[in-house]
Short mmCIF file of C-alpha atoms and ligand atoms in Angstrom, two decimals:
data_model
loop_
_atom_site.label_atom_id
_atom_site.label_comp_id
_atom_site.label_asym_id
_atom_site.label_seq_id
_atom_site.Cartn_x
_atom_site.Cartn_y
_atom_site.Cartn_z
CA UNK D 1 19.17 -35.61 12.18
CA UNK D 2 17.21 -32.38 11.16
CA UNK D 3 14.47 -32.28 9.40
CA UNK D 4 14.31 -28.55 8.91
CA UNK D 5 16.20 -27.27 5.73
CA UNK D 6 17.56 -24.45 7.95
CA UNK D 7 19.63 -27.18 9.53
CA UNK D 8 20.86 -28.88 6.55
CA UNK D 9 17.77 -31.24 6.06
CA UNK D 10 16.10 -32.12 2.57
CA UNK D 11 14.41 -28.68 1.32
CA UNK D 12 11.10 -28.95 -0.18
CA UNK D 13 12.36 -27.51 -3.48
CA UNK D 14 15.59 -26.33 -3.83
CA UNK D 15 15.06 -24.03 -6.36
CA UNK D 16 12.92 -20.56 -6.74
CA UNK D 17 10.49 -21.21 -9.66
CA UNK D 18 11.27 -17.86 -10.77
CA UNK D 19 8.45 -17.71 -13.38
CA UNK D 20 5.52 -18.54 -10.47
CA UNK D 21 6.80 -15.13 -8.74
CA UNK D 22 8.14 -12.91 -11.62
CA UNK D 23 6.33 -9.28 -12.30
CA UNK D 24 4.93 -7.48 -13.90
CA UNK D 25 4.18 -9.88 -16.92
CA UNK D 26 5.44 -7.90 -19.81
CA UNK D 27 3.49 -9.12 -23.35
CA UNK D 28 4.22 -8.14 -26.66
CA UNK D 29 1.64 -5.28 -27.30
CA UNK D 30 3.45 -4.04 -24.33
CA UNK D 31 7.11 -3.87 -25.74
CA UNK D 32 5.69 -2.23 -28.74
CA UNK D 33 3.61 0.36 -27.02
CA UNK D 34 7.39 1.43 -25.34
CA UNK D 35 8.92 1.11 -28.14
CA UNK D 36 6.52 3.53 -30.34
CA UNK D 37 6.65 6.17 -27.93
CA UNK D 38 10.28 6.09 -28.00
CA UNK D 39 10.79 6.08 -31.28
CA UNK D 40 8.19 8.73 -32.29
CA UNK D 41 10.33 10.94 -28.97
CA UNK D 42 7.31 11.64 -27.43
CA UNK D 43 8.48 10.86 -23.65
CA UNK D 44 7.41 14.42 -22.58
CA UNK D 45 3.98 14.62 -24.23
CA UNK D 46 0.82 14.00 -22.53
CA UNK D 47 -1.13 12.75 -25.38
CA UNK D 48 -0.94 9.58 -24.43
CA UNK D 49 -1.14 9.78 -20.85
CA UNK D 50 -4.57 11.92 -21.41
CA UNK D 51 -5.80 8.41 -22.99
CA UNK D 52 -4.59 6.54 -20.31
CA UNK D 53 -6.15 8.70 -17.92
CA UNK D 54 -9.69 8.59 -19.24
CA UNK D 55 -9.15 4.54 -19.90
CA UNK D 56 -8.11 4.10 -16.19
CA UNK D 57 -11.36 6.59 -15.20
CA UNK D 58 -13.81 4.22 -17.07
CA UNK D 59 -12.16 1.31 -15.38
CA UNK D 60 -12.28 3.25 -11.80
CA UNK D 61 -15.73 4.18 -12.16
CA UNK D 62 -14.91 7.76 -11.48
CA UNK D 63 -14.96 11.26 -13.85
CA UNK D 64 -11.29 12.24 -13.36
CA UNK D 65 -8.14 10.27 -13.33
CA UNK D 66 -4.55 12.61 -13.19
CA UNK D 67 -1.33 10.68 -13.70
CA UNK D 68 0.93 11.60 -11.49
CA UNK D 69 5.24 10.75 -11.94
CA UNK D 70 5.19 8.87 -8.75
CA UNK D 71 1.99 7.62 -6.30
CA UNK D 72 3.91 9.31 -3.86
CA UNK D 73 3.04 12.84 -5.66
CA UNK D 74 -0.54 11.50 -6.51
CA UNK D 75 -1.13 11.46 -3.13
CA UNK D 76 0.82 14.74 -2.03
CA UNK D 77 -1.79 16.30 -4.77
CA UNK D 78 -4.72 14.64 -3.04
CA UNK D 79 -3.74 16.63 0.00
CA UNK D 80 -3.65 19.39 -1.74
CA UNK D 81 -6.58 19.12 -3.46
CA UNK D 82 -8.96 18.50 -0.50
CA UNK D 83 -7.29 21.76 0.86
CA UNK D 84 -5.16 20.60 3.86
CA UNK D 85 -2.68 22.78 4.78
CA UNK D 86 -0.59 24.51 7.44
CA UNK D 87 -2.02 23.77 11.39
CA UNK D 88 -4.32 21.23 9.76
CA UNK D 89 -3.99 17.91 10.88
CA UNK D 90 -3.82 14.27 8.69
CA UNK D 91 -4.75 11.26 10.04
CA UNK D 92 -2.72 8.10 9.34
CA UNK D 93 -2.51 4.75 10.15
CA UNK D 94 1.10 4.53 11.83
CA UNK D 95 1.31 0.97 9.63
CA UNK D 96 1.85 1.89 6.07
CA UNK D 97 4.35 3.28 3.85
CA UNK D 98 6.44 6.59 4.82
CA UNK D 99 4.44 7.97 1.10
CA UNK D 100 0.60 7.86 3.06
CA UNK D 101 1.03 10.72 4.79
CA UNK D 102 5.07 12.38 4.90
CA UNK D 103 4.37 14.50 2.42
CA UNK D 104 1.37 16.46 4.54
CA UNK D 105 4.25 18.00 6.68
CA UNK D 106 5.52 20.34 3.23
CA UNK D 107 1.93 21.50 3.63
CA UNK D 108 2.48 22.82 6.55
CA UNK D 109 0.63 20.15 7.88
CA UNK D 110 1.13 17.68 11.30
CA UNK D 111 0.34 14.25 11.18
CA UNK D 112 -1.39 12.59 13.63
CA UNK D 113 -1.10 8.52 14.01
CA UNK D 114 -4.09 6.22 15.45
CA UNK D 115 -3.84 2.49 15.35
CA UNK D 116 -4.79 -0.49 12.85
CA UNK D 117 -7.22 -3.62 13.80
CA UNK D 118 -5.40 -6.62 14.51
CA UNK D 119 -7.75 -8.63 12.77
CA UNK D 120 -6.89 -7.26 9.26
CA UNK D 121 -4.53 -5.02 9.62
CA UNK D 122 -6.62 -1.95 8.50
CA UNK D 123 -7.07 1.47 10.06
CA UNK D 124 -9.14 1.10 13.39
CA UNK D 125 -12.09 3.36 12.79
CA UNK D 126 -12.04 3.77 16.61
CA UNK D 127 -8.95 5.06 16.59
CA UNK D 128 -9.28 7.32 13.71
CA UNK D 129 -12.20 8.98 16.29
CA UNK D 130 -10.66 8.82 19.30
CA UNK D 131 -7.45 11.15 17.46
CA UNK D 132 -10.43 13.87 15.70
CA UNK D 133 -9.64 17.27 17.23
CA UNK D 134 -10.78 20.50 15.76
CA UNK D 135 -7.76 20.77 13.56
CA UNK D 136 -8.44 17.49 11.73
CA UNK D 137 -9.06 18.26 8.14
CA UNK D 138 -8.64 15.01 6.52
CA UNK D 139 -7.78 10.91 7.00
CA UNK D 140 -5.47 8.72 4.86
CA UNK D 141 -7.36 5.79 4.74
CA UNK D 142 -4.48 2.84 3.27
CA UNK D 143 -6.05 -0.37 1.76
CA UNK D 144 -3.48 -1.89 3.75
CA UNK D 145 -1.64 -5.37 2.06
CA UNK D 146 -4.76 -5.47 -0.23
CA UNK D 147 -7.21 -5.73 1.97
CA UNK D 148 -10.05 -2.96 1.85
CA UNK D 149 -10.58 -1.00 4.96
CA UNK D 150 -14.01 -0.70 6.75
CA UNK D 151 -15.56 2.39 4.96
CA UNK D 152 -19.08 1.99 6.08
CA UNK D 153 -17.61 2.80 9.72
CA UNK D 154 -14.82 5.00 8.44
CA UNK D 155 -17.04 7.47 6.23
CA UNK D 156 -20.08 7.93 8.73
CA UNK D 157 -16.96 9.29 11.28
CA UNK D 158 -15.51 11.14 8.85
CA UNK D 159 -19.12 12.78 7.58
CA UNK D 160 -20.02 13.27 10.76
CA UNK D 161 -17.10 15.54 11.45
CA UNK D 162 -17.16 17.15 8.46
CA UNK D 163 -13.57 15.59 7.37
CA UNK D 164 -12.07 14.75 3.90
CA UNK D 165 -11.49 11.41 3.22
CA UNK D 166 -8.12 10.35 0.86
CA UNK D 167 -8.02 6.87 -0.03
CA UNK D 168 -4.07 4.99 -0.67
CA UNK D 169 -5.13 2.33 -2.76
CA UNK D 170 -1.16 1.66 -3.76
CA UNK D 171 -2.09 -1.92 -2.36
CA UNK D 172 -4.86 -2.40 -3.34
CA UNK D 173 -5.82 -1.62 -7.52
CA UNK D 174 -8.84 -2.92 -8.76
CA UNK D 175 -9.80 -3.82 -5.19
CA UNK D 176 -13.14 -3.64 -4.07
CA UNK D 177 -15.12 -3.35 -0.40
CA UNK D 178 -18.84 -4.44 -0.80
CA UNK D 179 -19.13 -4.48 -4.15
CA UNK D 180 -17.51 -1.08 -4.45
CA UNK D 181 -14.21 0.24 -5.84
CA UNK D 182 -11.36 0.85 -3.42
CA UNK D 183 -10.63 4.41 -4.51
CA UNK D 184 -14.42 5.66 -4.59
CA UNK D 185 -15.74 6.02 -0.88
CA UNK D 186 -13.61 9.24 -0.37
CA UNK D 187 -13.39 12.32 -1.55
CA UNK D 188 -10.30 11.76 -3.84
CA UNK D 189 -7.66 8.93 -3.92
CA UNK D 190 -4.16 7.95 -4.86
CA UNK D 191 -1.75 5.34 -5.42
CA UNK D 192 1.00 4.36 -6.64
CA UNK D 193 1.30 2.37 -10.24
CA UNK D 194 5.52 1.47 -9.26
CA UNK D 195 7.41 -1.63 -10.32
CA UNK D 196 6.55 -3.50 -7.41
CA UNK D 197 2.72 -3.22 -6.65
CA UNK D 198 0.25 -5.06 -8.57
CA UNK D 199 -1.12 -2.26 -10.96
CA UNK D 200 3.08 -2.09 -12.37
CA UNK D 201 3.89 0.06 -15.15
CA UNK D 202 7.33 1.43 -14.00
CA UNK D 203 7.23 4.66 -11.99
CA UNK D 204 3.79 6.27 -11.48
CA UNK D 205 0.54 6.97 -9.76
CA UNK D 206 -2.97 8.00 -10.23
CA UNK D 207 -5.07 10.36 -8.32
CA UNK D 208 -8.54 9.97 -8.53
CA UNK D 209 -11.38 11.58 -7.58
CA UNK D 210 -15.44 12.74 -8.55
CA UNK D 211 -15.07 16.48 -7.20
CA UNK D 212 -14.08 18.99 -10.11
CA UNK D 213 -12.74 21.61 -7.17
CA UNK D 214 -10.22 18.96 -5.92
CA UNK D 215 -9.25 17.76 -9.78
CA UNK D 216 -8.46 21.69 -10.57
CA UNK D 217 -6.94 22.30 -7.62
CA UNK D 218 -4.09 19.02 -7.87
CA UNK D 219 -3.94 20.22 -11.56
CA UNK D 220 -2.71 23.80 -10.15
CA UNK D 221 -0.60 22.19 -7.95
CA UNK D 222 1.98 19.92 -10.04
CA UNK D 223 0.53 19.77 -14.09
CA UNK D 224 1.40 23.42 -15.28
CA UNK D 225 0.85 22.43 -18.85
CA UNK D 226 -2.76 21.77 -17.98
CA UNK D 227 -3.88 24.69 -15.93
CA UNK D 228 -5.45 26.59 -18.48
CA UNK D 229 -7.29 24.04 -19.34
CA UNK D 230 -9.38 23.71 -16.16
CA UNK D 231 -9.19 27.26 -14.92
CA UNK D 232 -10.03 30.51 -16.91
CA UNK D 233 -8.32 33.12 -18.46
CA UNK D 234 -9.47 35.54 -15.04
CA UNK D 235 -8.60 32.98 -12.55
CA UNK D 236 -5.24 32.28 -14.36
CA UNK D 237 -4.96 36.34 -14.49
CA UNK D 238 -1.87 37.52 -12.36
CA UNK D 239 -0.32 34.12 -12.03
CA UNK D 240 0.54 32.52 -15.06
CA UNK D 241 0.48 28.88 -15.33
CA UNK D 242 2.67 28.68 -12.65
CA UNK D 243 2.14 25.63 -10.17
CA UNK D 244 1.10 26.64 -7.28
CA UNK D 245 3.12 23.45 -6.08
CA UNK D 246 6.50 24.88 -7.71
CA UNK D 247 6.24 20.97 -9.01
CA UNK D 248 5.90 19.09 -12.21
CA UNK D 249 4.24 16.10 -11.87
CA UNK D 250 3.77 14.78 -15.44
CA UNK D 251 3.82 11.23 -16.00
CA UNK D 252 6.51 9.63 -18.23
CA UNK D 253 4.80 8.79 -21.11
CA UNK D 254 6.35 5.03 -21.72
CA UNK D 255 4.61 4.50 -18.22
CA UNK D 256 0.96 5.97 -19.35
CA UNK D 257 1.55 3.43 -22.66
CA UNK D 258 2.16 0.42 -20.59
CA UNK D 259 -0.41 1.53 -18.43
CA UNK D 260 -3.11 1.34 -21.22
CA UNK D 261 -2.04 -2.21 -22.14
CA UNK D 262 -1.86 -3.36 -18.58
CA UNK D 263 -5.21 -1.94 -17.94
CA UNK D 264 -6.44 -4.49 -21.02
CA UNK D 265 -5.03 -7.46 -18.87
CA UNK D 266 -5.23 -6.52 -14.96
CA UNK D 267 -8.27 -8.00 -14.10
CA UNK D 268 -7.90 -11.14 -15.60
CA UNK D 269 -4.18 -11.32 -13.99
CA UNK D 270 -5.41 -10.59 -10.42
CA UNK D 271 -8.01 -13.16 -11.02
CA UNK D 272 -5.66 -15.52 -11.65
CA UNK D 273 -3.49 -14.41 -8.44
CA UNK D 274 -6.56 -14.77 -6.41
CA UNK D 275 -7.24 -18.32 -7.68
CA UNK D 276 -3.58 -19.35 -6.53
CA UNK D 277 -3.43 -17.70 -3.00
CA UNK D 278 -6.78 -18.79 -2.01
CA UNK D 279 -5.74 -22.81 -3.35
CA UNK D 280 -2.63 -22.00 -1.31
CA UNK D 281 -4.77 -21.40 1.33
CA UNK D 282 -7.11 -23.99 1.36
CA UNK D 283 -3.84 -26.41 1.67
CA UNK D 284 -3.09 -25.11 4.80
CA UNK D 285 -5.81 -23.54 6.26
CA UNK D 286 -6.20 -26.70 9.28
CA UNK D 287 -2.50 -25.74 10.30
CA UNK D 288 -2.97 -24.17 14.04
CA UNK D 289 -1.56 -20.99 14.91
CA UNK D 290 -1.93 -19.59 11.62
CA UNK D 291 -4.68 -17.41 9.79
CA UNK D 292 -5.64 -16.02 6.55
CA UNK D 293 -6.00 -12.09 6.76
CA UNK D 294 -9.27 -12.05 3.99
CA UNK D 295 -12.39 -9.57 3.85
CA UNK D 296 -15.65 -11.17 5.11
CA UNK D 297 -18.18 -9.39 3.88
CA UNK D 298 -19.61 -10.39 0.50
CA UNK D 299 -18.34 -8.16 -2.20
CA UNK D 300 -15.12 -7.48 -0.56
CA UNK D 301 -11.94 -8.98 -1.91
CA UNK D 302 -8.13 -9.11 -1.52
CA UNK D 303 -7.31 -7.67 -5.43
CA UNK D 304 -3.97 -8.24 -6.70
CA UNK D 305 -2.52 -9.97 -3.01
CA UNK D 306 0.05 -7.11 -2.90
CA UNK D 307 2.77 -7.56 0.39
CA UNK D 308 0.44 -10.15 1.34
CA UNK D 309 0.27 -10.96 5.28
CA UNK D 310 -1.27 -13.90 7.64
CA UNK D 311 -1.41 -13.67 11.21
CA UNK D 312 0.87 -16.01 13.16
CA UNK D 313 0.56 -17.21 16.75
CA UNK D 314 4.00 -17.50 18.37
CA UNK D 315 2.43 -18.98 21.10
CA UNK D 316 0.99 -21.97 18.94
CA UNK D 317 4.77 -22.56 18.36
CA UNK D 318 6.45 -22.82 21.63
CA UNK D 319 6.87 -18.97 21.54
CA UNK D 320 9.16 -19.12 18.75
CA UNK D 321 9.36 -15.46 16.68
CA UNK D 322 8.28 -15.12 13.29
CA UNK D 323 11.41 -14.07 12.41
CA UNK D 324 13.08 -17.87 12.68
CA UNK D 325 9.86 -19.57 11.47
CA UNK D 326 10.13 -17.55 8.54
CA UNK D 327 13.68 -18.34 8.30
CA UNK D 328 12.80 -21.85 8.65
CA UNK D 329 10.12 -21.61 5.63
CA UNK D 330 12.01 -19.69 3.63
CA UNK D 331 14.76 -22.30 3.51
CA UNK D 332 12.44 -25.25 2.33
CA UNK D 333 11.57 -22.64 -0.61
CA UNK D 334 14.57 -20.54 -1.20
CA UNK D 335 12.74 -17.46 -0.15
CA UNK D 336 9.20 -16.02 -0.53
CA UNK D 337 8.15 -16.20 3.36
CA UNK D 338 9.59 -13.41 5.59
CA UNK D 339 8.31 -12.11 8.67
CA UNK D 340 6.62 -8.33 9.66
CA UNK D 341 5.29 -5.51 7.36
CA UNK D 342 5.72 -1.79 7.63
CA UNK D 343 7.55 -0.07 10.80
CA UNK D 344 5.29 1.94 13.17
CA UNK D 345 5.74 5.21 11.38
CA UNK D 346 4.85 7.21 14.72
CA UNK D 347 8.12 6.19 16.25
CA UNK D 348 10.16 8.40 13.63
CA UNK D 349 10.81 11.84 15.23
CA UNK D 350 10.19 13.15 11.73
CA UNK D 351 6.97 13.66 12.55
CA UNK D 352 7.53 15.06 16.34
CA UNK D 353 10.81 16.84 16.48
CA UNK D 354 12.54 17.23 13.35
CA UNK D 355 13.41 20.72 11.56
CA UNK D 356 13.28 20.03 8.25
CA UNK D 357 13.21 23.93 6.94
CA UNK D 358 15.21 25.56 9.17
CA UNK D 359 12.45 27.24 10.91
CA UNK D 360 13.97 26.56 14.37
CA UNK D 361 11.09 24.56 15.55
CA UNK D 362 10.03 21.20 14.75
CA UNK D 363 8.74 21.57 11.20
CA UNK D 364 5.57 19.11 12.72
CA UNK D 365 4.22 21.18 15.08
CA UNK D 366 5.02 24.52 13.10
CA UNK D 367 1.68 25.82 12.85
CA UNK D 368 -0.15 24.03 16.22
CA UNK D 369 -1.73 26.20 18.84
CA UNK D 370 1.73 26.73 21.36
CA UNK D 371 1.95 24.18 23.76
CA UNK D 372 -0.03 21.15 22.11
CA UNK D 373 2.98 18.75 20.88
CA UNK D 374 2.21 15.93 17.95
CA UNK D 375 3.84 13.66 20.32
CA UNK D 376 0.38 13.74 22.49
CA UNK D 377 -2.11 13.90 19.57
CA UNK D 378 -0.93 10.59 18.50
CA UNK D 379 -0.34 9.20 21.81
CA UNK D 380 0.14 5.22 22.10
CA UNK D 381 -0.83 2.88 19.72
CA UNK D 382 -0.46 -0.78 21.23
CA UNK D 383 -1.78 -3.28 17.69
CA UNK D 384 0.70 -0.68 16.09
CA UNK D 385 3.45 -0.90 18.54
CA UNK D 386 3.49 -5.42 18.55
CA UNK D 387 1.77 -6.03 15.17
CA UNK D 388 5.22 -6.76 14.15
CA UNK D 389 5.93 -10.27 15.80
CA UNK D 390 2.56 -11.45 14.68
CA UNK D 391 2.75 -11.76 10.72
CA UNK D 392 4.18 -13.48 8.12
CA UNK D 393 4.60 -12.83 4.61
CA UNK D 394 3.59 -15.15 2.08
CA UNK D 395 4.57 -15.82 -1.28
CA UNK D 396 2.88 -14.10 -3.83
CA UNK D 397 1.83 -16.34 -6.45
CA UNK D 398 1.29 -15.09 -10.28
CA UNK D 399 0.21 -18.40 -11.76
CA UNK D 400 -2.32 -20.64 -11.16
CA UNK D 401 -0.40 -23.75 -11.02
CA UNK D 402 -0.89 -26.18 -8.26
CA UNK D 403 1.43 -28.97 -8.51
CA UNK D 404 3.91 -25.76 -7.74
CA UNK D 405 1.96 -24.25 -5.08
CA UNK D 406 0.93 -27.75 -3.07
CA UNK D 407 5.09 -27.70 -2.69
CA UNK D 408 4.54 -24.50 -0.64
CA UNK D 409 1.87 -25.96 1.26
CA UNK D 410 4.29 -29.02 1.99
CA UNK D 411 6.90 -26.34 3.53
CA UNK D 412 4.53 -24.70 5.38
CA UNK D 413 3.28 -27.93 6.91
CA UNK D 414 6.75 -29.44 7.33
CA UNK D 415 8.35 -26.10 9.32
CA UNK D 416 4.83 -26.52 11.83
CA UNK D 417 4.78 -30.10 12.62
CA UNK D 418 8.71 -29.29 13.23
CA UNK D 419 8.45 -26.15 14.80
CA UNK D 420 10.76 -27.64 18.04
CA UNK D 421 13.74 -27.80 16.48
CA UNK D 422 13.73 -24.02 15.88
CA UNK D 423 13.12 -23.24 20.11
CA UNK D 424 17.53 -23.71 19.98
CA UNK D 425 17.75 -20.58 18.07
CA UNK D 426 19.24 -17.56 20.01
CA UNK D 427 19.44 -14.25 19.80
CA UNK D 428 17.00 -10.85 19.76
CA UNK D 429 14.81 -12.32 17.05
CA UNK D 430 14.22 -16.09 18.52
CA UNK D 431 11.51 -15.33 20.63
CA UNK D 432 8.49 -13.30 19.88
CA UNK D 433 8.51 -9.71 21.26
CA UNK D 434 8.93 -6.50 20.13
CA UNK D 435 10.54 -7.40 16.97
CA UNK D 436 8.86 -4.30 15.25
CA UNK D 437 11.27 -2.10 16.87
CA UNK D 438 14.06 -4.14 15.85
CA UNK D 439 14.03 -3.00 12.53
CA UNK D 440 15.16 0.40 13.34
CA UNK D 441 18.14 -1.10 15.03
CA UNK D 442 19.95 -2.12 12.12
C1 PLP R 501 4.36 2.41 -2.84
C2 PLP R 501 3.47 3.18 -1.94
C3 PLP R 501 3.29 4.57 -2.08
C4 PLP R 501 4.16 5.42 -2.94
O1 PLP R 501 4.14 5.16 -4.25
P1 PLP R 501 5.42 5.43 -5.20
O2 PLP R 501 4.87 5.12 -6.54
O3 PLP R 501 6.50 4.51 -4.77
O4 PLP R 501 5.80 6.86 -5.05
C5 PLP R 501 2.35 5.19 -1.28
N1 PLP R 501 1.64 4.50 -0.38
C6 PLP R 501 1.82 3.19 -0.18
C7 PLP R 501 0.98 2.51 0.85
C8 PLP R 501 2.75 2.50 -0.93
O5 PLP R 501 2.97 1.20 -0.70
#
């Protein structure tokens, strides 16, 4: 008789407490905010983004905030801003969202991968040096999962080559490193304010930065209606207030007023997510072969718990994948646990072969010296390459509640001390490999 709810035993609850997991929490000064700028049919405007901008700068700690539609276009504007361009090079953790670094290649950019740290799944600052060359203008440096990367180690490289620093803090809002905001070590940062991440306010993003040079310049890029604002009559002579980026990259305005009322409420939210994930953790933190991915140094935190991963030891389990454990938990909990995070972006030929303009080369190594391929400048990237079979993804809790949560604990405790009856499963995913790869399969 099984135990295991995967094979018909008792599951520890057998229904999702929707309310635990559900986001973003939507209040009333919210629906009202939506519904005035409806109303009023001021969508298009950007009077109420501007206050959301200068609300969200105060919070940040920095002079300039730009909303952006999309974090994916706050960070193509970053690019822009610090100047990279065609046969530069961008640095980017191959673990992370296609949006850190894709959008470099318009720019006539190539994108070079280096690898993450095993231990918390950040951008290896070794790495990053070991894949400097003379064309490397700038890094992407993700807050990967929530957890802050390791700037003091990451900046001194990057100073000491003389190369611009962008910060993705889409995972990471409100998140700090030391003491310090995620979002302020660089030279400019962006991320995304989307649905799903833990800053939500529908579609959006913020760039963010100190430098003047790089606000005017992502201005020119994508916010026509604000160029002469920033640049003068002489330096608009000849050109208009045409974007340079032939974009528009205007927030929606029922975004920038959702924004202002979630920015009333974030930090006391994320504190509360903290305060469940780390009781979570405390109830299973004896259980072998599995570990919390958390910041050590004082000051440095985990804000908001976005995507949230912990290591797992196959090994510890009779080399049984994370794939079937997570099965396993999932089915005491009806969901929340799954297995892996983000492909290995350096395995897309996107960034080695691909023509994406027509230019009858690979768009990626358009403007390279001849004969050096992208292939070789990122080279192999082993944490990147098996990083995959080694995680799990836990359940993101929204509430402090912990009669809820110890049921989680219970699951996660039940599918380890029962771990054998998984070694019968068969199949690609049963034993722990190369499941990263696996992904593209489907
Ligand atoms: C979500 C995300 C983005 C893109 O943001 P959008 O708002 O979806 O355009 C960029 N980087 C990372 C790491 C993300 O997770």
């Amino acid at each position: 008789m099984s135990k295991l709810a995967l094979y018909g035993g008792t599951p520890v609850l057998k229904e999702n407490p929707e309310h635990l997991f559900h986001w973003p929490i939507v209040n009333d000064a919210m629906r009202k905010a939506q519904l005035d700028v409806l109303e009023a049919g001021n969508m298009s405007g950007n009077d109420i983004t501007a206050k959301f901008e200068e609300e969200f700068a105060k919070w940040q700690h920095v002079k300039y905030a730009l909303a952006h539609n999309t974090g994916t276009n706050s960070l193509l504007a970053a690019m822009y801003g610090v100047g990279l361009g065609p046969g530069d090079e961008l640095i980017c953790p191959s673990i992370t969202y296609w949006a850190s670094c894709t959008a470099a290649l318009g720019l006539g950019a190539t994108v070079v991968f280096c690898d993450i740290c095993e231990k918390d799944l950040q951008i290896d600052p070794a790495s990053f040096e070991a894949h400097i060359t003379p064309r490397t203008k700038a890094v992407m440096v993700v807050h990967y999962m929530a957890h802050p990367a390791d700037m003091d180690k990451i900046m001194a490289i990057a100073r000491k080559h003389g190369i611009k620093v962008i910060e993705d803090v889409s995972h990471a809002q409100g998140g700090h490193y030391k003491g310090k905001m995620l979002g302020t070590f660089g030279d400019v940062a962006g991320m995304s304010l989307m649905s799903g991440k833990s800053f939500a306010i529908g579609e959006g993003g913020m760039m963010v930065t100190n430098d003047p040079e790089i606000y005017r310049r992502a201005i020119r890029f994508g916010h026509y209606e604000r160029i002469n604002q920033v640049y003068s009559d002489e330096e608009i002579a000849g050109t208009n207030i045409i974007p340079f980026g032939g974009q528009k990259f205007r927030m929606h305005q029922i975004s920038s007023a959702m924004g202002i009322e979630q920015l009333k409420k974030y930090d006391a939210e994320i504190a509360e997510i903290d305060k469940a994930m780390k009781y979570f953790w405390k109830g299973i933190e004896d259980v072998k072969g599995l570990r919390m991915i958390y910041p050590d140094d004082p000051g440095s935190d985990k804000s908001g718990w976005y995507a949230s991963r912990f290591g797992y030891d196959p090994e510890v389990f009779g080399g049984v994948s994370n794939t079937v454990f997570a099965k396993a938990l999932a089915a005491e909990v009806q969901g929340q646990f799954c297995a892996q995070c983000n492909f290995p972006l350096h395995h897309s030929e996107v960034f080695y072969t691909v023509d994406i303009f027509g230019h009858g080369r690979p768009t990626a190594a358009l403007n390279l010296p001849k004969g050096v391929d992208p292939r070789a400048l990122t080279g192999k990237l082993p944490v990147a390459d098996t990083i995959n079979s080694r995680l799990l993804g836990e359940p993101w809790f929204k509430h402090f509640e912990p009669d809820l949560i110890d049921r989680y604990v219970e699951a996660v405790h039940k599918v380890a001390e029962n771990y054998r009856e998984l070694l019968v499963e068969k199949g690609d995913d049963a034993r722990s490999g190369n499941v990263a790869l696996t992904h593209r399969k489907k």
